[in-house]
Amino acid sequence: MRYRSLVFTMAVPIAAGLLVYQKPVIAQTAPKEKPWVPARTPDGQPDLQGYWTNNTITPLERPKALGSKELYTESELQELVKREQNRVQLNEEEGRPTEAGTDADVHYDFSQFGLDPGQTKQVWNRRTSMIVGPEGTIPSMLPEARKRNAALAAKNKGHEFDGPENRPLSARCIVMGQESVPMLSGGYNNNLQIVQTKGYVAIMHEMNHSVRIIPTDGRPHVSPQVKQWRGDSRGHWEGNTLVVDTTNFTATNPFRGSGDKLHVVERFTPMSADAVLYQFTVEDPETWDKPWTAETVWSRVDGPIYEFACNEGNYGLRNTLDGARVAEKEAAAKAAGK
């Protein structure tokens, strides 16, 4: 099934750097509107519940050609929107059904429904990168971290197809990446559901059907010896903002080359009934020379979120390993002169 329409949403004016429009003069002279107040849960906390998407075209890091430019002009933003619409339309035209039995027909292409971020609801803003500040890029990696990552790559080289344990976590349906911490958008499956109860906030990510259960009752983090795929999260409220502190990451699921000293602080701030400002600060004293911060907007969408089945019917992992065994036999036969 092909996607037949494209939805673009302009972000509401929620913060400097995310402001995308100004009220006309007549609106500026009208009586001052009352500030928006978020609804409350039965225990008195701001209500973040519902279905959301963090789908965005804004890159994490700013393109080098833009230098220190943090914001697009309004006209530049409109040109970006137009360019994205044209790109998706071109993909639609080029994504015609393939001939049965050909190599191109073996798997899907990204012009098919749901496999392109431009096919689903996007929230546009004037930011040139999610990372804030004049640099707009991830800080320099420390020499020790580069050595650590190089040593890991060297250790794995030549063993990538030895067995399932050697394959990436995503190929094994364990952690896909975008449903980890921090929560960034990917090519598809960018919907989320937030559920709140007294003492807890739960965030279910469409990707891999992963659920983060975040205690907000003041309990401490688990022992430093306990390492987890997505770390150990603890939340508390600062006014209308949910602040989530996450530690105890395992180095076997690195974020941009991080180690097990990764520390992430996320901030979820409702800015309207249909928008949440998502900010996060990342630090790892053994990986980068300084902390760095990014922000984006989550936009409300209609539910529900359907189950993401990964291991069920996961023929990709077995086929990859089967193919590796065949390649090994062919290489051995060639070496033996057969």
mmCIF file with all atom_site columns, N, CA and C in Angstrom, residues 50-109:
data_model
loop_
_atom_site.group_PDB
_atom_site.id
_atom_site.type_symbol
_atom_site.label_atom_id
_atom_site.label_alt_id
_atom_site.label_comp_id
_atom_site.label_asym_id
_atom_site.label_entity_id
_atom_site.label_seq_id
_atom_site.pdbx_PDB_ins_code
_atom_site.Cartn_x
_atom_site.Cartn_y
_atom_site.Cartn_z
_atom_site.occupancy
_atom_site.B_iso_or_equiv
_atom_site.pdbx_formal_charge
_atom_site.auth_seq_id
_atom_site.auth_comp_id
_atom_site.auth_asym_id
_atom_site.auth_atom_id
_atom_site.pdbx_PDB_model_num
ATOM 1   N N  . GLY A 1 50  ? -1.181 10.210  26.644  1.00 0.00 ? 50  GLY A N  1
ATOM 2   C CA . GLY A 1 50  ? -1.707 10.218  25.289  1.00 0.00 ? 50  GLY A CA 1
ATOM 3   C C  . GLY A 1 50  ? -0.706 9.654   24.305  1.00 0.00 ? 50  GLY A C  1
ATOM 4   N N  . TYR A 1 51  ? -1.013 9.838   23.035  1.00 0.00 ? 51  TYR A N  1
ATOM 5   C CA . TYR A 1 51  ? -0.167 9.341   21.949  1.00 0.00 ? 51  TYR A CA 1
ATOM 6   C C  . TYR A 1 51  ? 0.591  10.507  21.328  1.00 0.00 ? 51  TYR A C  1
ATOM 7   N N  . TRP A 1 52  ? 1.871  10.285  21.044  1.00 0.00 ? 52  TRP A N  1
ATOM 8   C CA . TRP A 1 52  ? 2.735  11.345  20.548  1.00 0.00 ? 52  TRP A CA 1
ATOM 9   C C  . TRP A 1 52  ? 3.626  10.814  19.428  1.00 0.00 ? 52  TRP A C  1
ATOM 10  N N  . THR A 1 53  ? 4.197  11.736  18.667  1.00 0.00 ? 53  THR A N  1
ATOM 11  C CA . THR A 1 53  ? 5.244  11.375  17.719  1.00 0.00 ? 53  THR A CA 1
ATOM 12  C C  . THR A 1 53  ? 6.410  12.331  17.898  1.00 0.00 ? 53  THR A C  1
ATOM 13  N N  . ASN A 1 54  ? 7.626  11.795  17.788  1.00 0.00 ? 54  ASN A N  1
ATOM 14  C CA . ASN A 1 54  ? 8.813  12.648  17.808  1.00 0.00 ? 54  ASN A CA 1
ATOM 15  C C  . ASN A 1 54  ? 9.449  12.717  16.422  1.00 0.00 ? 54  ASN A C  1
ATOM 16  N N  . ASN A 1 55  ? 8.671  12.370  15.408  1.00 0.00 ? 55  ASN A N  1
ATOM 17  C CA . ASN A 1 55  ? 9.158  12.386  14.030  1.00 0.00 ? 55  ASN A CA 1
ATOM 18  C C  . ASN A 1 55  ? 9.553  13.801  13.624  1.00 0.00 ? 55  ASN A C  1
ATOM 19  N N  . THR A 1 56  ? 10.747 13.963  13.118  1.00 0.00 ? 56  THR A N  1
ATOM 20  C CA . THR A 1 56  ? 11.224 15.286  12.727  1.00 0.00 ? 56  THR A CA 1
ATOM 21  C C  . THR A 1 56  ? 12.228 15.164  11.600  1.00 0.00 ? 56  THR A C  1
ATOM 22  N N  . ILE A 1 57  ? 12.334 16.194  10.803  1.00 0.00 ? 57  ILE A N  1
ATOM 23  C CA . ILE A 1 57  ? 13.329 16.252  9.744   1.00 0.00 ? 57  ILE A CA 1
ATOM 24  C C  . ILE A 1 57  ? 14.577 16.976  10.230  1.00 0.00 ? 57  ILE A C  1
ATOM 25  N N  . THR A 1 58  ? 14.498 17.612  11.399  1.00 0.00 ? 58  THR A N  1
ATOM 26  C CA . THR A 1 58  ? 15.642 18.344  11.949  1.00 0.00 ? 58  THR A CA 1
ATOM 27  C C  . THR A 1 58  ? 16.736 17.359  12.353  1.00 0.00 ? 58  THR A C  1
ATOM 28  N N  . PRO A 1 59  ? 17.953 17.499  11.837  1.00 0.00 ? 59  PRO A N  1
ATOM 29  C CA . PRO A 1 59  ? 19.018 16.559  12.191  1.00 0.00 ? 59  PRO A CA 1
ATOM 30  C C  . PRO A 1 59  ? 19.510 16.782  13.612  1.00 0.00 ? 59  PRO A C  1
ATOM 31  N N  . LEU A 1 60  ? 20.102 15.744  14.193  1.00 0.00 ? 60  LEU A N  1
ATOM 32  C CA . LEU A 1 60  ? 20.680 15.904  15.524  1.00 0.00 ? 60  LEU A CA 1
ATOM 33  C C  . LEU A 1 60  ? 21.799 16.930  15.491  1.00 0.00 ? 60  LEU A C  1
ATOM 34  N N  . GLU A 1 61  ? 22.689 16.820  14.511  1.00 0.00 ? 61  GLU A N  1
ATOM 35  C CA . GLU A 1 61  ? 23.809 17.743  14.385  1.00 0.00 ? 61  GLU A CA 1
ATOM 36  C C  . GLU A 1 61  ? 23.604 18.687  13.204  1.00 0.00 ? 61  GLU A C  1
ATOM 37  N N  . ARG A 1 62  ? 24.098 19.901  13.347  1.00 0.00 ? 62  ARG A N  1
ATOM 38  C CA . ARG A 1 62  ? 23.931 20.906  12.300  1.00 0.00 ? 62  ARG A CA 1
ATOM 39  C C  . ARG A 1 62  ? 24.867 20.619  11.120  1.00 0.00 ? 62  ARG A C  1
ATOM 40  N N  . PRO A 1 63  ? 24.372 20.731  9.900   1.00 0.00 ? 63  PRO A N  1
ATOM 41  C CA . PRO A 1 63  ? 25.247 20.588  8.732   1.00 0.00 ? 63  PRO A CA 1
ATOM 42  C C  . PRO A 1 63  ? 26.384 21.609  8.780   1.00 0.00 ? 63  PRO A C  1
ATOM 43  N N  . LYS A 1 64  ? 27.580 21.175  8.428   1.00 0.00 ? 64  LYS A N  1
ATOM 44  C CA . LYS A 1 64  ? 28.754 22.051  8.520   1.00 0.00 ? 64  LYS A CA 1
ATOM 45  C C  . LYS A 1 64  ? 28.593 23.316  7.698   1.00 0.00 ? 64  LYS A C  1
ATOM 46  N N  . ALA A 1 65  ? 27.888 23.214  6.579   1.00 0.00 ? 65  ALA A N  1
ATOM 47  C CA . ALA A 1 65  ? 27.731 24.369  5.698   1.00 0.00 ? 65  ALA A CA 1
ATOM 48  C C  . ALA A 1 65  ? 26.993 25.521  6.370   1.00 0.00 ? 65  ALA A C  1
ATOM 49  N N  . LEU A 1 66  ? 26.225 25.231  7.435   1.00 0.00 ? 66  LEU A N  1
ATOM 50  C CA . LEU A 1 66  ? 25.446 26.275  8.113   1.00 0.00 ? 66  LEU A CA 1
ATOM 51  C C  . LEU A 1 66  ? 26.242 26.975  9.204   1.00 0.00 ? 66  LEU A C  1
ATOM 52  N N  . GLY A 1 67  ? 27.438 26.494  9.502   1.00 0.00 ? 67  GLY A N  1
ATOM 53  C CA . GLY A 1 67  ? 28.272 27.151  10.499  1.00 0.00 ? 67  GLY A CA 1
ATOM 54  C C  . GLY A 1 67  ? 27.598 27.261  11.850  1.00 0.00 ? 67  GLY A C  1
ATOM 55  N N  . SER A 1 68  ? 27.535 28.496  12.379  1.00 0.00 ? 68  SER A N  1
ATOM 56  C CA . SER A 1 68  ? 26.937 28.731  13.696  1.00 0.00 ? 68  SER A CA 1
ATOM 57  C C  . SER A 1 68  ? 25.476 29.164  13.611  1.00 0.00 ? 68  SER A C  1
ATOM 58  N N  . LYS A 1 69  ? 24.865 29.045  12.448  1.00 0.00 ? 69  LYS A N  1
ATOM 59  C CA . LYS A 1 69  ? 23.475 29.463  12.265  1.00 0.00 ? 69  LYS A CA 1
ATOM 60  C C  . LYS A 1 69  ? 22.538 28.495  12.973  1.00 0.00 ? 69  LYS A C  1
ATOM 61  N N  . GLU A 1 70  ? 21.866 28.964  14.014  1.00 0.00 ? 70  GLU A N  1
ATOM 62  C CA . GLU A 1 70  ? 20.989 28.099  14.804  1.00 0.00 ? 70  GLU A CA 1
ATOM 63  C C  . GLU A 1 70  ? 19.575 28.013  14.250  1.00 0.00 ? 70  GLU A C  1
ATOM 64  N N  . LEU A 1 71  ? 19.124 29.082  13.559  1.00 0.00 ? 71  LEU A N  1
ATOM 65  C CA . LEU A 1 71  ? 17.729 29.130  13.112  1.00 0.00 ? 71  LEU A CA 1
ATOM 66  C C  . LEU A 1 71  ? 17.628 29.469  11.637  1.00 0.00 ? 71  LEU A C  1
ATOM 67  N N  . TYR A 1 72  ? 16.697 28.799  10.975  1.00 0.00 ? 72  TYR A N  1
ATOM 68  C CA . TYR A 1 72  ? 16.350 29.182  9.617   1.00 0.00 ? 72  TYR A CA 1
ATOM 69  C C  . TYR A 1 72  ? 15.423 30.396  9.662   1.00 0.00 ? 72  TYR A C  1
ATOM 70  N N  . THR A 1 73  ? 15.405 31.165  8.586   1.00 0.00 ? 73  THR A N  1
ATOM 71  C CA . THR A 1 73  ? 14.395 32.205  8.465   1.00 0.00 ? 73  THR A CA 1
ATOM 72  C C  . THR A 1 73  ? 13.072 31.539  8.119   1.00 0.00 ? 73  THR A C  1
ATOM 73  N N  . GLU A 1 74  ? 11.999 32.302  8.208   1.00 0.00 ? 74  GLU A N  1
ATOM 74  C CA . GLU A 1 74  ? 10.689 31.742  7.884   1.00 0.00 ? 74  GLU A CA 1
ATOM 75  C C  . GLU A 1 74  ? 10.631 31.282  6.429   1.00 0.00 ? 74  GLU A C  1
ATOM 76  N N  . SER A 1 75  ? 11.206 32.071  5.533   1.00 0.00 ? 75  SER A N  1
ATOM 77  C CA . SER A 1 75  ? 11.185 31.694  4.116   1.00 0.00 ? 75  SER A CA 1
ATOM 78  C C  . SER A 1 75  ? 12.042 30.458  3.860   1.00 0.00 ? 75  SER A C  1
ATOM 79  N N  . GLU A 1 76  ? 13.168 30.349  4.557   1.00 0.00 ? 76  GLU A N  1
ATOM 80  C CA . GLU A 1 76  ? 14.011 29.160  4.416   1.00 0.00 ? 76  GLU A CA 1
ATOM 81  C C  . GLU A 1 76  ? 13.288 27.916  4.920   1.00 0.00 ? 76  GLU A C  1
ATOM 82  N N  . LEU A 1 77  ? 12.530 28.084  5.999   1.00 0.00 ? 77  LEU A N  1
ATOM 83  C CA . LEU A 1 77  ? 11.766 26.958  6.527   1.00 0.00 ? 77  LEU A CA 1
ATOM 84  C C  . LEU A 1 77  ? 10.723 26.493  5.521   1.00 0.00 ? 77  LEU A C  1
ATOM 85  N N  . GLN A 1 78  ? 10.022 27.445  4.915   1.00 0.00 ? 78  GLN A N  1
ATOM 86  C CA . GLN A 1 78  ? 9.009  27.085  3.925   1.00 0.00 ? 78  GLN A CA 1
ATOM 87  C C  . GLN A 1 78  ? 9.639  26.368  2.730   1.00 0.00 ? 78  GLN A C  1
ATOM 88  N N  . GLU A 1 79  ? 10.847 26.765  2.360   1.00 0.00 ? 79  GLU A N  1
ATOM 89  C CA . GLU A 1 79  ? 11.543 26.108  1.256   1.00 0.00 ? 79  GLU A CA 1
ATOM 90  C C  . GLU A 1 79  ? 11.916 24.676  1.627   1.00 0.00 ? 79  GLU A C  1
ATOM 91  N N  . LEU A 1 80  ? 12.309 24.453  2.884   1.00 0.00 ? 80  LEU A N  1
ATOM 92  C CA . LEU A 1 80  ? 12.619 23.102  3.352   1.00 0.00 ? 80  LEU A CA 1
ATOM 93  C C  . LEU A 1 80  ? 11.384 22.210  3.312   1.00 0.00 ? 80  LEU A C  1
ATOM 94  N N  . VAL A 1 81  ? 10.252 22.766  3.739   1.00 0.00 ? 81  VAL A N  1
ATOM 95  C CA . VAL A 1 81  ? 8.999  22.008  3.712   1.00 0.00 ? 81  VAL A CA 1
ATOM 96  C C  . VAL A 1 81  ? 8.655  21.619  2.276   1.00 0.00 ? 81  VAL A C  1
ATOM 97  N N  . LYS A 1 82  ? 8.780  22.574  1.366   1.00 0.00 ? 82  LYS A N  1
ATOM 98  C CA . LYS A 1 82  ? 8.475  22.307  -0.041  1.00 0.00 ? 82  LYS A CA 1
ATOM 99  C C  . LYS A 1 82  ? 9.409  21.247  -0.610  1.00 0.00 ? 82  LYS A C  1
ATOM 100 N N  . ARG A 1 83  ? 10.688 21.335  -0.256  1.00 0.00 ? 83  ARG A N  1
ATOM 101 C CA . ARG A 1 83  ? 11.666 20.371  -0.749  1.00 0.00 ? 83  ARG A CA 1
ATOM 102 C C  . ARG A 1 83  ? 11.349 18.960  -0.248  1.00 0.00 ? 83  ARG A C  1
ATOM 103 N N  . GLU A 1 84  ? 10.923 18.865  1.005   1.00 0.00 ? 84  GLU A N  1
ATOM 104 C CA . GLU A 1 84  ? 10.588 17.557  1.567   1.00 0.00 ? 84  GLU A CA 1
ATOM 105 C C  . GLU A 1 84  ? 9.344  16.987  0.899   1.00 0.00 ? 84  GLU A C  1
ATOM 106 N N  . GLN A 1 85  ? 8.371  17.830  0.638   1.00 0.00 ? 85  GLN A N  1
ATOM 107 C CA . GLN A 1 85  ? 7.170  17.370  -0.056  1.00 0.00 ? 85  GLN A CA 1
ATOM 108 C C  . GLN A 1 85  ? 7.515  16.840  -1.448  1.00 0.00 ? 85  GLN A C  1
ATOM 109 N N  . ASN A 1 86  ? 8.395  17.543  -2.142  1.00 0.00 ? 86  ASN A N  1
ATOM 110 C CA . ASN A 1 86  ? 8.801  17.106  -3.476  1.00 0.00 ? 86  ASN A CA 1
ATOM 111 C C  . ASN A 1 86  ? 9.572  15.791  -3.416  1.00 0.00 ? 86  ASN A C  1
ATOM 112 N N  . ARG A 1 87  ? 10.406 15.644  -2.379  1.00 0.00 ? 87  ARG A N  1
ATOM 113 C CA . ARG A 1 87  ? 11.190 14.416  -2.244  1.00 0.00 ? 87  ARG A CA 1
ATOM 114 C C  . ARG A 1 87  ? 10.283 13.207  -2.041  1.00 0.00 ? 87  ARG A C  1
ATOM 115 N N  . VAL A 1 88  ? 9.298  13.360  -1.147  1.00 0.00 ? 88  VAL A N  1
ATOM 116 C CA . VAL A 1 88  ? 8.384  12.253  -0.885  1.00 0.00 ? 88  VAL A CA 1
ATOM 117 C C  . VAL A 1 88  ? 7.570  11.923  -2.130  1.00 0.00 ? 88  VAL A C  1
ATOM 118 N N  . GLN A 1 89  ? 7.148  12.954  -2.861  1.00 0.00 ? 89  GLN A N  1
ATOM 119 C CA . GLN A 1 89  ? 6.387  12.725  -4.086  1.00 0.00 ? 89  GLN A CA 1
ATOM 120 C C  . GLN A 1 89  ? 7.231  11.994  -5.122  1.00 0.00 ? 89  GLN A C  1
ATOM 121 N N  . LEU A 1 90  ? 8.518  12.355  -5.214  1.00 0.00 ? 90  LEU A N  1
ATOM 122 C CA . LEU A 1 90  ? 9.410  11.685  -6.158  1.00 0.00 ? 90  LEU A CA 1
ATOM 123 C C  . LEU A 1 90  ? 9.584  10.220  -5.779  1.00 0.00 ? 90  LEU A C  1
ATOM 124 N N  . ASN A 1 91  ? 9.747  9.954   -4.489  1.00 0.00 ? 91  ASN A N  1
ATOM 125 C CA . ASN A 1 91  ? 9.850  8.569   -4.034  1.00 0.00 ? 91  ASN A CA 1
ATOM 126 C C  . ASN A 1 91  ? 8.596  7.777   -4.380  1.00 0.00 ? 91  ASN A C  1
ATOM 127 N N  . GLU A 1 92  ? 7.442  8.439   -4.268  1.00 0.00 ? 92  GLU A N  1
ATOM 128 C CA . GLU A 1 92  ? 6.175  7.778   -4.594  1.00 0.00 ? 92  GLU A CA 1
ATOM 129 C C  . GLU A 1 92  ? 6.138  7.399   -6.068  1.00 0.00 ? 92  GLU A C  1
ATOM 130 N N  . GLU A 1 93  ? 6.629  8.307   -6.913  1.00 0.00 ? 93  GLU A N  1
ATOM 131 C CA . GLU A 1 93  ? 6.607  8.051   -8.350  1.00 0.00 ? 93  GLU A CA 1
ATOM 132 C C  . GLU A 1 93  ? 7.622  6.985   -8.746  1.00 0.00 ? 93  GLU A C  1
ATOM 133 N N  . GLU A 1 94  ? 8.781  6.980   -8.065  1.00 0.00 ? 94  GLU A N  1
ATOM 134 C CA . GLU A 1 94  ? 9.827  6.015   -8.403  1.00 0.00 ? 94  GLU A CA 1
ATOM 135 C C  . GLU A 1 94  ? 9.602  4.662   -7.738  1.00 0.00 ? 94  GLU A C  1
ATOM 136 N N  . GLY A 1 95  ? 8.716  4.629   -6.732  1.00 0.00 ? 95  GLY A N  1
ATOM 137 C CA . GLY A 1 95  ? 8.516  3.394   -5.990  1.00 0.00 ? 95  GLY A CA 1
ATOM 138 C C  . GLY A 1 95  ? 7.440  2.505   -6.582  1.00 0.00 ? 95  GLY A C  1
ATOM 139 N N  . ARG A 1 96  ? 7.432  2.387   -7.873  1.00 0.00 ? 96  ARG A N  1
ATOM 140 C CA . ARG A 1 96  ? 6.437  1.527   -8.523  1.00 0.00 ? 96  ARG A CA 1
ATOM 141 C C  . ARG A 1 96  ? 6.716  0.063   -8.195  1.00 0.00 ? 96  ARG A C  1
ATOM 142 N N  . PRO A 1 97  ? 5.714  -0.777  -8.262  1.00 0.00 ? 97  PRO A N  1
ATOM 143 C CA . PRO A 1 97  ? 5.920  -2.203  -7.970  1.00 0.00 ? 97  PRO A CA 1
ATOM 144 C C  . PRO A 1 97  ? 7.046  -2.787  -8.807  1.00 0.00 ? 97  PRO A C  1
ATOM 145 N N  . THR A 1 98  ? 7.872  -3.605  -8.172  1.00 0.00 ? 98  THR A N  1
ATOM 146 C CA . THR A 1 98  ? 8.994  -4.227  -8.860  1.00 0.00 ? 98  THR A CA 1
ATOM 147 C C  . THR A 1 98  ? 8.545  -5.514  -9.546  1.00 0.00 ? 98  THR A C  1
ATOM 148 N N  . GLU A 1 99  ? 9.364  -5.987  -10.444 1.00 0.00 ? 99  GLU A N  1
ATOM 149 C CA . GLU A 1 99  ? 9.049  -7.220  -11.161 1.00 0.00 ? 99  GLU A CA 1
ATOM 150 C C  . GLU A 1 99  ? 9.262  -8.417  -10.251 1.00 0.00 ? 99  GLU A C  1
ATOM 151 N N  . ALA A 1 100 ? 8.274  -9.276  -10.156 1.00 0.00 ? 100 ALA A N  1
ATOM 152 C CA . ALA A 1 100 ? 8.356  -10.435 -9.278  1.00 0.00 ? 100 ALA A CA 1
ATOM 153 C C  . ALA A 1 100 ? 9.564  -11.296 -9.618  1.00 0.00 ? 100 ALA A C  1
ATOM 154 N N  . GLY A 1 101 ? 10.279 -11.707 -8.568  1.00 0.00 ? 101 GLY A N  1
ATOM 155 C CA . GLY A 1 101 ? 11.417 -12.591 -8.749  1.00 0.00 ? 101 GLY A CA 1
ATOM 156 C C  . GLY A 1 101 ? 12.740 -11.894 -8.961  1.00 0.00 ? 101 GLY A C  1
ATOM 157 N N  . THR A 1 102 ? 12.740 -10.575 -9.142  1.00 0.00 ? 102 THR A N  1
ATOM 158 C CA . THR A 1 102 ? 13.992 -9.850  -9.317  1.00 0.00 ? 102 THR A CA 1
ATOM 159 C C  . THR A 1 102 ? 14.599 -9.522  -7.964  1.00 0.00 ? 102 THR A C  1
ATOM 160 N N  . ASP A 1 103 ? 15.886 -9.116  -7.970  1.00 0.00 ? 103 ASP A N  1
ATOM 161 C CA . ASP A 1 103 ? 16.555 -8.758  -6.717  1.00 0.00 ? 103 ASP A CA 1
ATOM 162 C C  . ASP A 1 103 ? 15.817 -7.630  -6.010  1.00 0.00 ? 103 ASP A C  1
ATOM 163 N N  . ALA A 1 104 ? 15.316 -6.681  -6.786  1.00 0.00 ? 104 ALA A N  1
ATOM 164 C CA . ALA A 1 104 ? 14.621 -5.539  -6.190  1.00 0.00 ? 104 ALA A CA 1
ATOM 165 C C  . ALA A 1 104 ? 13.315 -5.937  -5.535  1.00 0.00 ? 104 ALA A C  1
ATOM 166 N N  . ASP A 1 105 ? 12.801 -7.092  -5.898  1.00 0.00 ? 105 ASP A N  1
ATOM 167 C CA . ASP A 1 105 ? 11.517 -7.539  -5.370  1.00 0.00 ? 105 ASP A CA 1
ATOM 168 C C  . ASP A 1 105 ? 11.664 -8.340  -4.077  1.00 0.00 ? 105 ASP A C  1
ATOM 169 N N  . VAL A 1 106 ? 12.907 -8.657  -3.698  1.00 0.00 ? 106 VAL A N  1
ATOM 170 C CA . VAL A 1 106 ? 13.130 -9.517  -2.539  1.00 0.00 ? 106 VAL A CA 1
ATOM 171 C C  . VAL A 1 106 ? 12.667 -8.859  -1.249  1.00 0.00 ? 106 VAL A C  1
ATOM 172 N N  . HIS A 1 107 ? 12.884 -7.566  -1.119  1.00 0.00 ? 107 HIS A N  1
ATOM 173 C CA . HIS A 1 107 ? 12.516 -6.880  0.115   1.00 0.00 ? 107 HIS A CA 1
ATOM 174 C C  . HIS A 1 107 ? 11.825 -5.570  -0.235  1.00 0.00 ? 107 HIS A C  1
ATOM 175 N N  . TYR A 1 108 ? 11.416 -4.834  0.794   1.00 0.00 ? 108 TYR A N  1
ATOM 176 C CA . TYR A 1 108 ? 10.702 -3.586  0.555   1.00 0.00 ? 108 TYR A CA 1
ATOM 177 C C  . TYR A 1 108 ? 11.665 -2.463  0.197   1.00 0.00 ? 108 TYR A C  1
ATOM 178 N N  . ASP A 1 109 ? 11.114 -1.389  -0.329  1.00 0.00 ? 109 ASP A N  1
ATOM 179 C CA . ASP A 1 109 ? 11.901 -0.184  -0.553  1.00 0.00 ? 109 ASP A CA 1
ATOM 180 C C  . ASP A 1 109 ? 11.280 0.936   0.271   1.00 0.00 ? 109 ASP A C  1
#
